[in-house]
Amino acid sequence: MNLIDGKKIAAELKNKLKVEVDGIKKKFKKVPGLTVILIGDLAPSQIYVKNKEKSAKEVGLNSEVIRYANDVDENTILKKINDLNEDKSVSGILVQLPLPKHINKKKVIESISPSKDVDGFHPMNVGNLSSGYESSVPCTPLGCYLLLKKIEPNLSGKKAVIIGRSNLNGKPMAQLLLKENCTVTITHSKTKNLKSECLLADIIIAAVGIPQLVKGDWVKKDSIIIDVGINKIDKGIVGDVDFDQVSKRAKALTPVPGGVGPMTIACLIKNTIDCFKRINSN
Ligand code: NAD
């Protein structure tokens, strides 16, 4: 079994991006900038944002985190996003989710300029992705896609089963795989007989949030399995795939942690640089 080392592949990607940023600095005499808005003090969000800031700095981006208390009003956030949309030193804007209940997520996402939407959540980017046009692509599915391409450069004709239909993971993942000419099935909480769907798959992307849901006898021999799940259980962090069982049958499998997670952050950096390039090519 080929262990898909997301940590190593993300480090390689970040090295390439660093070279690209150095080139941008020389050519444009400017540095791409990522601004993250963090509301409240949820521990996982604090950790994610810290890791994002660290990676942005490693690659040589300008990086700023703007913090607000949990009770900040929606208008303050919308006004700040509007200012950042106008600010030429900012290439990418990310509002860390989840938001406090009194702030309308849809309004916030739609207020970010699509050209600076490094999360790829703006409806215009979602539409562009599903139409096959250039767009910002959500970081986690983009990371999964790059891992897959590393293992299997030609995905054409492969049968892919995606478990989970979230806007964050399952749906954009399906678009990326369709573009590669995969035959894609999206499964979800109401899918009947998930095991038999999985048994047909050359590729499984598990993005559910149920610890070790995918068992060894759910996967075809020689399939490629990408585990997006991050679940805290008594013995630590596990994915949506039963690693011990599935690693005995799969051709390639991502570990959790150390698989998709590091790629998500590397792809955020990639998206920021791509936003800079698109803005500056006009
Ligand atoms: P979500 O809760 O928004 O969506 C979960 C999806 O799973 C839903 O579409 C639901 O229909 C489906 N589902 C639920 N129960 C099911 C079942 N029994 N069978 C089949 N499908 C079922 O979750 P999300 O935001 O997409 O995240 C999924 C997982 O990925 C979580 O564990 C999350 O922590 C993790 N995650 C990891 C990263 C990363 O960087 N590695 C990034 C984002 C999310």
CSV table of C-alpha atoms and ligand atoms in Angstrom, one decimal:
chain,number,residue,atom,x,y,z
A,1,MET,CA,0.0,0.0,0.0
A,2,ASN,CA,1.2,3.5,-0.9
A,3,LEU,CA,0.9,5.9,2.0
A,4,ILE,CA,0.0,9.2,0.5
A,5,ASP,CA,2.3,11.6,2.5
A,6,GLY,CA,0.3,14.8,2.5
A,7,LYS,CA,2.9,16.5,4.7
A,8,LYS,CA,5.7,15.8,2.2
A,9,ILE,CA,3.6,16.7,-0.8
A,10,ALA,CA,2.4,19.9,0.9
A,11,ALA,CA,6.0,20.9,1.7
A,12,GLU,CA,7.0,20.3,-1.9
A,13,LEU,CA,4.1,22.5,-3.1
A,14,LYS,CA,5.0,25.2,-0.6
A,15,ASN,CA,8.6,25.2,-1.8
A,16,LYS,CA,7.4,25.7,-5.4
A,17,LEU,CA,5.1,28.5,-4.2
A,18,LYS,CA,7.9,30.2,-2.4
A,19,VAL,CA,9.9,30.3,-5.6
A,20,GLU,CA,6.9,31.7,-7.4
A,21,VAL,CA,6.5,34.4,-4.7
A,22,ASP,CA,10.1,35.4,-5.1
A,23,GLY,CA,9.5,35.7,-8.9
A,24,ILE,CA,6.4,37.8,-8.3
A,25,LYS,CA,8.3,40.1,-6.0
A,26,LYS,CA,11.0,40.7,-8.7
A,27,LYS,CA,8.5,41.1,-11.5
A,28,PHE,CA,5.8,43.2,-9.8
A,29,LYS,CA,7.7,44.8,-7.0
A,30,LYS,CA,4.7,43.7,-4.9
A,31,VAL,CA,4.0,40.9,-2.4
A,32,PRO,CA,0.7,38.9,-2.5
A,33,GLY,CA,-1.2,39.5,0.8
A,34,LEU,CA,-3.6,37.2,2.6
A,35,THR,CA,-5.9,38.7,5.2
A,36,VAL,CA,-7.8,36.5,7.6
A,37,ILE,CA,-10.8,37.7,9.7
A,38,LEU,CA,-11.2,35.7,12.8
A,39,ILE,CA,-14.3,36.2,15.0
A,40,GLY,CA,-14.5,34.8,18.5
A,41,ASP,CA,-12.2,32.5,20.4
A,42,LEU,CA,-13.2,29.0,19.3
A,43,ALA,CA,-10.1,26.8,19.9
A,44,PRO,CA,-10.0,24.9,16.5
A,45,SER,CA,-10.4,28.2,14.6
A,46,GLN,CA,-7.6,29.8,16.5
A,47,ILE,CA,-5.3,26.8,15.6
A,48,TYR,CA,-6.3,26.8,11.9
A,49,VAL,CA,-5.7,30.5,11.7
A,50,LYS,CA,-2.3,30.3,13.4
A,51,ASN,CA,-1.3,27.5,11.0
A,52,LYS,CA,-2.5,29.5,8.0
A,53,GLU,CA,-0.6,32.6,9.1
A,54,LYS,CA,2.6,30.5,9.7
A,55,SER,CA,2.4,28.9,6.2
A,56,ALA,CA,1.7,32.3,4.5
A,57,LYS,CA,4.8,33.8,6.2
A,58,GLU,CA,7.0,30.7,5.3
A,59,VAL,CA,6.2,31.2,1.7
A,60,GLY,CA,6.9,34.9,1.8
A,61,LEU,CA,3.3,36.3,1.6
A,62,ASN,CA,2.2,39.4,3.5
A,63,SER,CA,-0.1,37.9,6.1
A,64,GLU,CA,-2.5,39.7,8.5
A,65,VAL,CA,-5.1,38.4,10.9
A,66,ILE,CA,-7.8,40.7,12.0
A,67,ARG,CA,-9.5,39.5,15.2
A,68,TYR,CA,-12.9,40.5,16.6
A,69,ALA,CA,-14.8,39.6,19.7
A,70,ASN,CA,-17.6,37.0,19.5
A,71,ASP,CA,-20.2,39.8,19.9
A,72,VAL,CA,-19.0,42.0,17.0
A,73,ASP,CA,-21.9,43.2,14.9
A,74,GLU,CA,-22.4,42.1,11.3
A,75,ASN,CA,-22.0,45.6,9.8
A,76,THR,CA,-18.5,46.0,11.3
A,77,ILE,CA,-17.5,42.8,9.5
A,78,LEU,CA,-19.2,43.8,6.2
A,79,LYS,CA,-17.6,47.2,6.3
A,80,LYS,CA,-14.1,45.7,7.0
A,81,ILE,CA,-14.6,43.2,4.1
A,82,ASN,CA,-15.6,46.1,1.8
A,83,ASP,CA,-12.4,48.0,2.8
A,84,LEU,CA,-10.3,44.9,2.2
A,85,ASN,CA,-11.9,44.5,-1.3
A,86,GLU,CA,-10.7,48.0,-2.1
A,87,ASP,CA,-7.2,47.6,-0.6
A,88,LYS,CA,-4.7,46.9,-3.4
A,89,SER,CA,-2.2,45.3,-1.0
A,90,VAL,CA,-4.7,42.5,-0.2
A,91,SER,CA,-4.9,39.7,-2.7
A,92,GLY,CA,-6.9,37.2,-0.7
A,93,ILE,CA,-9.6,37.5,2.0
A,94,LEU,CA,-10.6,34.6,4.2
A,95,VAL,CA,-13.3,34.8,6.9
A,96,GLN,CA,-12.7,31.8,9.2
A,97,LEU,CA,-15.8,29.7,9.7
A,98,PRO,CA,-17.9,28.9,11.7
A,99,LEU,CA,-19.3,32.4,12.4
A,100,PRO,CA,-21.2,33.3,15.6
A,101,LYS,CA,-25.0,32.7,15.1
A,102,HIS,CA,-25.9,36.4,14.8
A,103,ILE,CA,-23.7,36.9,11.7
A,104,ASN,CA,-25.2,35.8,8.4
A,105,LYS,CA,-22.7,33.5,6.7
A,106,LYS,CA,-24.2,33.9,3.2
A,107,LYS,CA,-24.1,37.7,3.4
A,108,VAL,CA,-20.5,37.6,4.6
A,109,ILE,CA,-19.4,35.1,1.9
A,110,GLU,CA,-21.2,37.2,-0.8
A,111,SER,CA,-19.6,40.4,0.4
A,112,ILE,CA,-16.1,39.2,-0.4
A,113,SER,CA,-14.9,40.2,-3.9
A,114,PRO,CA,-14.9,37.0,-6.0
A,115,SER,CA,-11.4,37.9,-7.2
A,116,LYS,CA,-10.1,37.8,-3.6
A,117,ASP,CA,-12.2,34.8,-2.5
A,118,VAL,CA,-9.4,32.4,-1.5
A,119,ASP,CA,-11.8,30.0,0.0
A,120,GLY,CA,-13.8,29.7,-3.3
A,121,PHE,CA,-17.1,29.9,-1.5
A,122,HIS,CA,-18.5,32.9,-3.4
A,123,PRO,CA,-21.5,31.9,-5.6
A,124,MET,CA,-19.6,33.3,-8.6
A,125,ASN,CA,-16.6,31.0,-8.0
A,126,VAL,CA,-18.9,28.1,-7.3
A,127,GLY,CA,-20.7,28.7,-10.6
A,128,ASN,CA,-17.4,29.2,-12.5
A,129,LEU,CA,-16.1,25.9,-11.1
A,130,SER,CA,-19.2,24.0,-12.1
A,131,SER,CA,-19.2,25.6,-15.6
A,132,GLY,CA,-15.6,24.5,-16.0
A,133,TYR,CA,-14.2,28.1,-16.0
A,134,GLU,CA,-11.2,29.4,-14.1
A,135,SER,CA,-12.1,30.1,-10.5
A,136,SER,CA,-10.9,29.9,-6.9
A,137,VAL,CA,-11.5,26.3,-5.8
A,138,PRO,CA,-12.2,25.5,-2.1
A,139,CYS,CA,-8.8,24.6,-0.5
A,140,THR,CA,-9.6,21.1,0.9
A,141,PRO,CA,-11.0,19.5,-2.3
A,142,LEU,CA,-8.2,21.2,-4.3
A,143,GLY,CA,-5.7,19.6,-1.9
A,144,CYS,CA,-7.4,16.2,-2.4
A,145,TYR,CA,-7.3,16.6,-6.1
A,146,LEU,CA,-3.6,17.4,-6.2
A,147,LEU,CA,-2.9,14.4,-4.0
A,148,LEU,CA,-4.9,12.2,-6.4
A,149,LYS,CA,-3.1,13.6,-9.4
A,150,LYS,CA,0.2,12.8,-7.8
A,151,ILE,CA,-0.7,9.2,-7.4
A,152,GLU,CA,-2.7,8.8,-10.6
A,153,PRO,CA,-2.0,11.5,-13.2
A,154,ASN,CA,-4.6,10.1,-15.6
A,155,LEU,CA,-8.0,9.9,-13.8
A,156,SER,CA,-10.0,9.7,-17.0
A,157,GLY,CA,-12.7,7.0,-16.9
A,158,LYS,CA,-12.2,6.2,-13.2
A,159,LYS,CA,-15.2,5.6,-11.1
A,160,ALA,CA,-15.1,8.0,-8.1
A,161,VAL,CA,-17.4,7.8,-5.1
A,162,ILE,CA,-17.6,10.9,-2.9
A,163,ILE,CA,-19.0,10.4,0.6
A,164,GLY,CA,-20.5,13.7,1.7
A,165,ARG,CA,-22.2,16.5,-0.3
A,166,SER,CA,-21.1,19.6,1.6
A,167,ASN,CA,-20.4,22.9,-0.2
A,168,LEU,CA,-17.0,22.8,1.4
A,169,ASN,CA,-15.9,19.3,0.3
A,170,GLY,CA,-18.2,16.9,-1.6
A,171,LYS,CA,-19.7,19.2,-4.2
A,172,PRO,CA,-16.6,21.0,-5.4
A,173,MET,CA,-14.7,17.7,-5.3
A,174,ALA,CA,-17.3,16.3,-7.7
A,175,GLN,CA,-16.7,19.2,-10.1
A,176,LEU,CA,-12.9,18.7,-10.0
A,177,LEU,CA,-13.3,15.0,-10.8
A,178,LEU,CA,-15.8,15.6,-13.5
A,179,LYS,CA,-13.4,17.9,-15.2
A,180,GLU,CA,-10.9,15.0,-15.1
A,181,ASN,CA,-13.5,12.8,-16.9
A,182,CYS,CA,-14.2,10.6,-13.9
A,183,THR,CA,-17.6,9.0,-13.5
A,184,VAL,CA,-18.7,10.5,-10.2
A,185,THR,CA,-21.2,9.4,-7.6
A,186,ILE,CA,-21.9,11.7,-4.7
A,187,THR,CA,-23.3,9.9,-1.7
A,188,HIS,CA,-24.7,11.4,1.5
A,189,SER,CA,-26.6,10.7,4.7
A,190,LYS,CA,-29.7,9.4,2.8
A,191,THR,CA,-27.8,7.1,0.4
A,192,LYS,CA,-29.0,3.5,0.5
A,193,ASN,CA,-26.3,0.9,0.8
A,194,LEU,CA,-23.2,3.0,0.9
A,195,LYS,CA,-21.0,0.0,1.2
A,196,SER,CA,-22.1,-1.3,-2.2
A,197,GLU,CA,-21.5,2.1,-3.8
A,198,CYS,CA,-18.0,2.2,-2.4
A,199,LEU,CA,-17.3,-1.3,-3.6
A,200,LEU,CA,-17.6,-0.1,-7.2
A,201,ALA,CA,-15.1,2.8,-6.8
A,202,ASP,CA,-11.6,3.1,-8.1
A,203,ILE,CA,-11.4,6.3,-6.0
A,204,ILE,CA,-13.1,7.1,-2.7
A,205,ILE,CA,-13.2,10.6,-1.2
A,206,ALA,CA,-14.5,10.3,2.4
A,207,ALA,CA,-15.7,13.7,3.7
A,208,VAL,CA,-18.3,12.8,6.3
A,209,GLY,CA,-17.2,13.4,9.8
A,210,ILE,CA,-18.0,9.9,11.1
A,211,PRO,CA,-14.9,8.2,12.7
A,212,GLN,CA,-13.7,5.2,10.7
A,213,LEU,CA,-16.9,4.8,8.8
A,214,VAL,CA,-15.3,3.2,5.7
A,215,LYS,CA,-14.3,-0.3,6.5
A,216,GLY,CA,-11.9,-2.7,4.8
A,217,ASP,CA,-14.6,-4.8,3.1
A,218,TRP,CA,-16.1,-1.6,1.6
A,219,VAL,CA,-13.2,-1.0,-0.7
A,220,LYS,CA,-12.1,-2.6,-3.9
A,221,LYS,CA,-8.6,-4.0,-4.1
A,222,ASP,CA,-6.2,-1.4,-5.6
A,223,SER,CA,-8.5,1.5,-5.1
A,224,ILE,CA,-7.2,5.0,-4.0
A,225,ILE,CA,-8.7,6.4,-0.9
A,226,ILE,CA,-8.6,10.0,0.2
A,227,ASP,CA,-9.7,10.6,3.8
A,228,VAL,CA,-10.8,14.1,4.5
A,229,GLY,CA,-12.4,13.5,7.9
A,230,ILE,CA,-10.9,14.9,11.1
A,231,ASN,CA,-12.6,13.2,14.1
A,232,LYS,CA,-11.6,13.4,17.8
A,233,ILE,CA,-12.1,10.1,19.6
A,234,ASP,CA,-10.7,8.8,22.9
A,235,LYS,CA,-7.5,7.5,21.3
A,236,GLY,CA,-6.8,10.7,19.4
A,237,ILE,CA,-7.6,12.0,15.9
A,238,VAL,CA,-8.9,9.6,13.3
A,239,GLY,CA,-10.4,10.0,9.8
A,240,ASP,CA,-13.6,8.8,8.2
A,241,VAL,CA,-11.7,5.7,7.0
A,242,ASP,CA,-10.7,2.7,9.2
A,243,PHE,CA,-7.0,3.1,8.4
A,244,ASP,CA,-5.8,-0.3,9.7
A,245,GLN,CA,-8.4,-2.3,7.7
A,246,VAL,CA,-8.4,-0.2,4.5
A,247,SER,CA,-4.6,0.0,4.2
A,248,LYS,CA,-4.6,-3.8,3.8
A,249,ARG,CA,-6.7,-3.5,0.6
A,250,ALA,CA,-6.2,-0.1,-1.0
A,251,LYS,CA,-3.5,0.8,-3.5
A,252,ALA,CA,-3.0,4.2,-1.9
A,253,LEU,CA,-4.4,5.9,1.2
A,254,THR,CA,-4.0,9.2,3.0
A,255,PRO,CA,-3.3,9.1,6.7
A,256,VAL,CA,-5.1,11.2,9.3
A,257,PRO,CA,-3.4,13.3,10.5
A,258,GLY,CA,-0.7,14.1,7.8
A,259,GLY,CA,-2.8,13.6,4.7
A,260,VAL,CA,-5.3,16.1,3.4
A,261,GLY,CA,-4.9,18.6,6.3
A,262,PRO,CA,-1.4,19.9,5.3
A,263,MET,CA,-2.6,20.2,1.7
A,264,THR,CA,-5.6,22.3,2.6
A,265,ILE,CA,-3.2,25.0,4.0
A,266,ALA,CA,-0.8,24.8,1.1
A,267,CYS,CA,-3.7,25.2,-1.3
A,268,LEU,CA,-4.8,28.4,0.6
A,269,ILE,CA,-1.4,29.8,-0.2
A,270,LYS,CA,-1.7,28.7,-3.8
A,271,ASN,CA,-5.2,30.3,-4.1
A,272,THR,CA,-3.8,33.6,-2.7
A,273,ILE,CA,-1.0,33.6,-5.2
A,274,ASP,CA,-3.5,32.7,-8.0
A,275,CYS,CA,-5.8,35.6,-6.9
A,276,PHE,CA,-2.8,38.0,-7.1
A,277,LYS,CA,-1.9,36.7,-10.6
A,278,ARG,CA,-5.5,37.1,-11.9
A,279,ILE,CA,-5.9,40.6,-10.4
A,280,ASN,CA,-2.5,41.7,-11.8
A,281,SER,CA,-3.0,40.2,-15.2
A,282,ASN,CA,-5.9,42.6,-16.0
B,1,NAD,P1,-20.6,18.4,6.7
B,1,NAD,O1,-21.1,18.0,8.1
B,1,NAD,O2,-20.9,19.8,6.2
B,1,NAD,O3,-21.0,17.3,5.7
B,1,NAD,C1,-21.0,16.0,6.0
B,1,NAD,C2,-21.6,15.2,4.8
B,1,NAD,O4,-21.6,13.8,5.1
B,1,NAD,C3,-23.1,15.6,4.5
B,1,NAD,O5,-23.2,15.9,3.2
B,1,NAD,C4,-23.9,14.4,4.9
B,1,NAD,O6,-25.0,14.2,4.1
B,1,NAD,C5,-22.9,13.3,4.8
B,1,NAD,N1,-23.1,12.2,5.7
B,1,NAD,C6,-23.5,12.2,7.0
B,1,NAD,N2,-23.7,11.0,7.5
B,1,NAD,C7,-23.5,10.1,6.5
B,1,NAD,C8,-23.5,8.7,6.3
B,1,NAD,N3,-23.9,7.9,7.4
B,1,NAD,N4,-23.3,8.2,5.1
B,1,NAD,C9,-23.0,9.0,4.1
B,1,NAD,N5,-22.9,10.3,4.1
B,1,NAD,C10,-23.1,10.9,5.3
B,1,NAD,O7,-19.0,18.2,6.9
B,1,NAD,P2,-17.7,18.8,6.1
B,1,NAD,O8,-17.6,20.2,6.5
B,1,NAD,O9,-17.8,18.4,4.6
B,1,NAD,O10,-16.6,18.0,6.7
B,1,NAD,C11,-16.5,16.5,6.7
B,1,NAD,C12,-15.3,16.1,7.5
B,1,NAD,O11,-14.1,16.6,6.9
B,1,NAD,C13,-15.3,16.5,8.9
B,1,NAD,O12,-14.7,15.5,9.7
B,1,NAD,C14,-14.4,17.7,8.9
B,1,NAD,O13,-13.7,17.9,10.2
B,1,NAD,C15,-13.4,17.3,7.9
B,1,NAD,N6,-12.7,18.4,7.2
B,1,NAD,C16,-11.3,18.3,7.1
B,1,NAD,C17,-10.6,19.2,6.4
B,1,NAD,C18,-9.1,19.1,6.2
B,1,NAD,O14,-8.4,20.0,5.9
B,1,NAD,N7,-8.7,17.8,6.3
B,1,NAD,C19,-11.2,20.4,6.0
B,1,NAD,C20,-12.6,20.5,6.1
B,1,NAD,C21,-13.3,19.5,6.8
